[in-house]
């Protein structure tokens, strides 16, 4: 099934973006592509002119797509430690 066909998105530094759309519109697929969690058949995702994988390795990207990614019993520091470890950081 063709997903994200023709998407072209440029977001200026410091801008906050909200994705709104019907179920099945591709919001989650777009976030997965931006987060490097979706293998693209064509096209590319860049951050500050770098390939998204390089940007992720350099620590330039973080994505939390669901409210469940925040656990009320953890402090901010604990959240950063848990999700940092999940991302392979020491």
Tab-separated table of C-alpha atoms in Angstrom:
chain	number	residue	atom	x	y	z
A	1	UNK	CA	0.000	0.000	0.000
A	2	UNK	CA	1.363	3.412	-0.960
A	3	UNK	CA	1.908	5.608	2.099
A	4	UNK	CA	3.325	9.144	2.410
A	5	UNK	CA	3.435	9.636	-1.350
A	6	UNK	CA	4.549	13.175	-2.147
A	7	UNK	CA	5.162	14.304	1.428
A	8	UNK	CA	7.449	17.317	1.552
A	9	UNK	CA	7.819	18.929	4.953
A	10	UNK	CA	10.279	21.621	6.004
A	11	UNK	CA	10.096	22.785	9.603
A	12	UNK	CA	12.108	25.824	10.685
A	13	UNK	CA	14.266	25.475	13.795
A	14	UNK	CA	12.345	26.231	16.977
A	15	UNK	CA	8.958	25.477	15.447
A	16	UNK	CA	6.455	23.157	17.074
A	17	UNK	CA	4.362	21.056	14.695
A	18	UNK	CA	1.184	19.142	15.406
A	19	UNK	CA	-0.017	16.429	13.040
A	20	UNK	CA	-3.776	16.204	12.685
A	21	UNK	CA	-5.706	13.862	10.441
A	22	UNK	CA	-8.075	10.963	10.177
A	23	UNK	CA	-7.133	7.437	11.185
A	24	UNK	CA	-5.044	5.919	8.429
A	25	UNK	CA	-3.894	9.289	7.070
A	26	UNK	CA	-0.203	8.459	7.680
A	27	UNK	CA	0.587	10.460	10.832
A	28	UNK	CA	2.256	7.571	12.634
A	29	UNK	CA	4.064	6.461	9.477
A	30	UNK	CA	5.440	9.978	9.035
A	31	UNK	CA	6.678	10.074	12.641
A	32	UNK	CA	8.255	6.644	12.216
A	33	UNK	CA	10.014	7.840	9.063
A	34	UNK	CA	11.262	10.972	10.832
A	35	UNK	CA	12.378	8.911	13.822
A	36	UNK	CA	14.251	6.459	11.617
A	37	UNK	CA	11.941	3.582	12.541
A	38	UNK	CA	10.450	3.108	9.069
A	39	UNK	CA	12.512	1.900	6.120
A	40	UNK	CA	11.711	4.081	3.127
A	41	UNK	CA	11.329	2.648	-0.366
A	42	UNK	CA	12.106	6.058	-1.850
A	43	UNK	CA	12.896	9.578	-0.755
A	44	UNK	CA	14.855	10.710	2.246
A	45	UNK	CA	14.522	12.329	5.646
A	46	UNK	CA	17.132	14.884	6.692
A	47	UNK	CA	17.727	17.025	9.761
A	48	UNK	CA	19.915	20.109	9.364
A	49	UNK	CA	21.076	18.717	6.023
A	50	UNK	CA	22.215	15.389	7.505
A	51	UNK	CA	20.720	11.986	6.914
A	52	UNK	CA	18.278	11.189	9.704
A	53	UNK	CA	20.366	8.233	10.935
A	54	UNK	CA	23.418	10.492	11.338
A	55	UNK	CA	21.291	13.107	13.117
A	56	UNK	CA	19.978	10.473	15.529
A	57	UNK	CA	23.506	9.206	16.283
A	58	UNK	CA	24.604	12.785	16.994
A	59	UNK	CA	21.719	13.201	19.440
A	60	UNK	CA	19.893	15.755	17.328
A	61	UNK	CA	16.514	14.066	17.305
A	62	UNK	CA	13.976	12.769	19.771
A	63	UNK	CA	10.440	11.609	19.050
A	64	UNK	CA	7.669	10.791	21.523
A	65	UNK	CA	4.571	9.995	19.527
A	66	UNK	CA	2.247	8.706	22.226
A	67	UNK	CA	1.198	10.052	25.610
A	68	UNK	CA	2.053	6.610	26.991
A	69	UNK	CA	5.716	7.505	26.467
A	70	UNK	CA	5.504	9.478	29.731
A	71	UNK	CA	5.240	7.579	32.987
A	72	UNK	CA	3.875	9.673	35.881
A	73	UNK	CA	5.889	7.833	38.541
A	74	UNK	CA	9.257	8.718	36.909
A	75	UNK	CA	11.120	11.996	37.230
A	76	UNK	CA	12.275	13.860	34.122
A	77	UNK	CA	15.805	12.582	34.709
A	78	UNK	CA	14.556	8.988	35.035
A	79	UNK	CA	12.622	9.346	31.762
A	80	UNK	CA	15.761	10.561	30.014
A	81	UNK	CA	17.805	7.699	31.457
A	82	UNK	CA	15.258	5.016	30.508
A	83	UNK	CA	14.686	6.241	26.970
A	84	UNK	CA	18.371	6.993	26.502
A	85	UNK	CA	19.198	3.397	27.378
A	86	UNK	CA	16.503	2.160	25.010
A	87	UNK	CA	18.171	4.256	22.288
A	88	UNK	CA	21.531	2.621	23.048
A	89	UNK	CA	23.120	5.432	25.066
A	90	UNK	CA	25.297	4.712	28.094
